[in-house]
Tab-separated table of C-alpha atoms in Angstrom:
chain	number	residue	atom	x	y	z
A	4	UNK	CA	87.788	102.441	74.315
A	5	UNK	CA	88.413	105.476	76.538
A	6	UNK	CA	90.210	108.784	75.030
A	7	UNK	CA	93.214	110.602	76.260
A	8	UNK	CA	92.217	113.995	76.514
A	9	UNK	CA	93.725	115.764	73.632
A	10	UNK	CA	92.112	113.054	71.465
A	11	UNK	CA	88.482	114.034	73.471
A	12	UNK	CA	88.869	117.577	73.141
A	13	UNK	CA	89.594	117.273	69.359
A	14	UNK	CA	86.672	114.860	68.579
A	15	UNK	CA	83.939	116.360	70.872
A	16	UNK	CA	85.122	119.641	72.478
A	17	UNK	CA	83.272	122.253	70.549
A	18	UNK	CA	80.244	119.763	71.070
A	19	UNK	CA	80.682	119.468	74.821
A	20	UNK	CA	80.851	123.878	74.347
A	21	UNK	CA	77.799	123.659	72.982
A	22	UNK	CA	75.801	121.075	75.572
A	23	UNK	CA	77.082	123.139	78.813
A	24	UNK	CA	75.672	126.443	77.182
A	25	UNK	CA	72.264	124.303	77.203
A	26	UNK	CA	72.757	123.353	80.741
A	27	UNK	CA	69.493	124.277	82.765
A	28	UNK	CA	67.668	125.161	79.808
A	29	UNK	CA	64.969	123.280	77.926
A	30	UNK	CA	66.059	121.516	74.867
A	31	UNK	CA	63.927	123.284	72.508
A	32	UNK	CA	65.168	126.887	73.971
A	33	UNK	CA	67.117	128.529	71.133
A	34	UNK	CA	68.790	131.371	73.349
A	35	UNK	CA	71.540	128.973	74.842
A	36	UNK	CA	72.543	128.257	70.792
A	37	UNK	CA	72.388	131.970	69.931
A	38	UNK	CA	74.385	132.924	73.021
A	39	UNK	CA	77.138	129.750	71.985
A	40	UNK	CA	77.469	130.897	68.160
A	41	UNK	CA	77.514	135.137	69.104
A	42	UNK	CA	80.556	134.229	71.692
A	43	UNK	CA	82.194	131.641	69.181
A	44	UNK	CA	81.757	133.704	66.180
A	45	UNK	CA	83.818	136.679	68.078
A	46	UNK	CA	86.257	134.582	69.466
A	47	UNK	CA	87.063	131.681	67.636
A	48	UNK	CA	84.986	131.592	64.274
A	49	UNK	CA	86.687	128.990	62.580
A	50	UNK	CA	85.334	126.202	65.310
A	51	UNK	CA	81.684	126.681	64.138
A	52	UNK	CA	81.854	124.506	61.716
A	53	UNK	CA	83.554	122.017	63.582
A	54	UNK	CA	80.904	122.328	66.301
A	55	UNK	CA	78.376	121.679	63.150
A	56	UNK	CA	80.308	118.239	62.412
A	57	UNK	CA	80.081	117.129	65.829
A	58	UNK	CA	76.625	118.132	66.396
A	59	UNK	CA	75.999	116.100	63.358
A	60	UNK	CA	77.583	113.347	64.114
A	61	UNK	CA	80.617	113.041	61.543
A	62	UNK	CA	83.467	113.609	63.485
């Protein structure tokens, strides 16, 4: 079942924010999480916990 884009962006977007800040990093290097949740937090601070529900799965 592909989804439109809209539909992608609201079910995965903050989680595909938060694998292209770990792109070219190891996957147990914290600094690419830190660096995601200092620029989030000042921009948009109401998608962190979104990024926390796809990153765990429950969206």
């Amino acid at each position: 079942m592909s989804l439109k884009p809209r539909e992608h962006d609201r079910k995965y977007g903050e989680l595909d924010h938060v694998i292209r800040a770990y792109l070219g990093h190891r996957a147990d290097d914290d600094e690419p999480l830190t660096a995601y949740l200092r620029h989030t937090w000042r921009t948009r601070p109401w998608a962190i916990p979104i990024a926390e529900e796809q990153l765990r799965g429950r969206a």
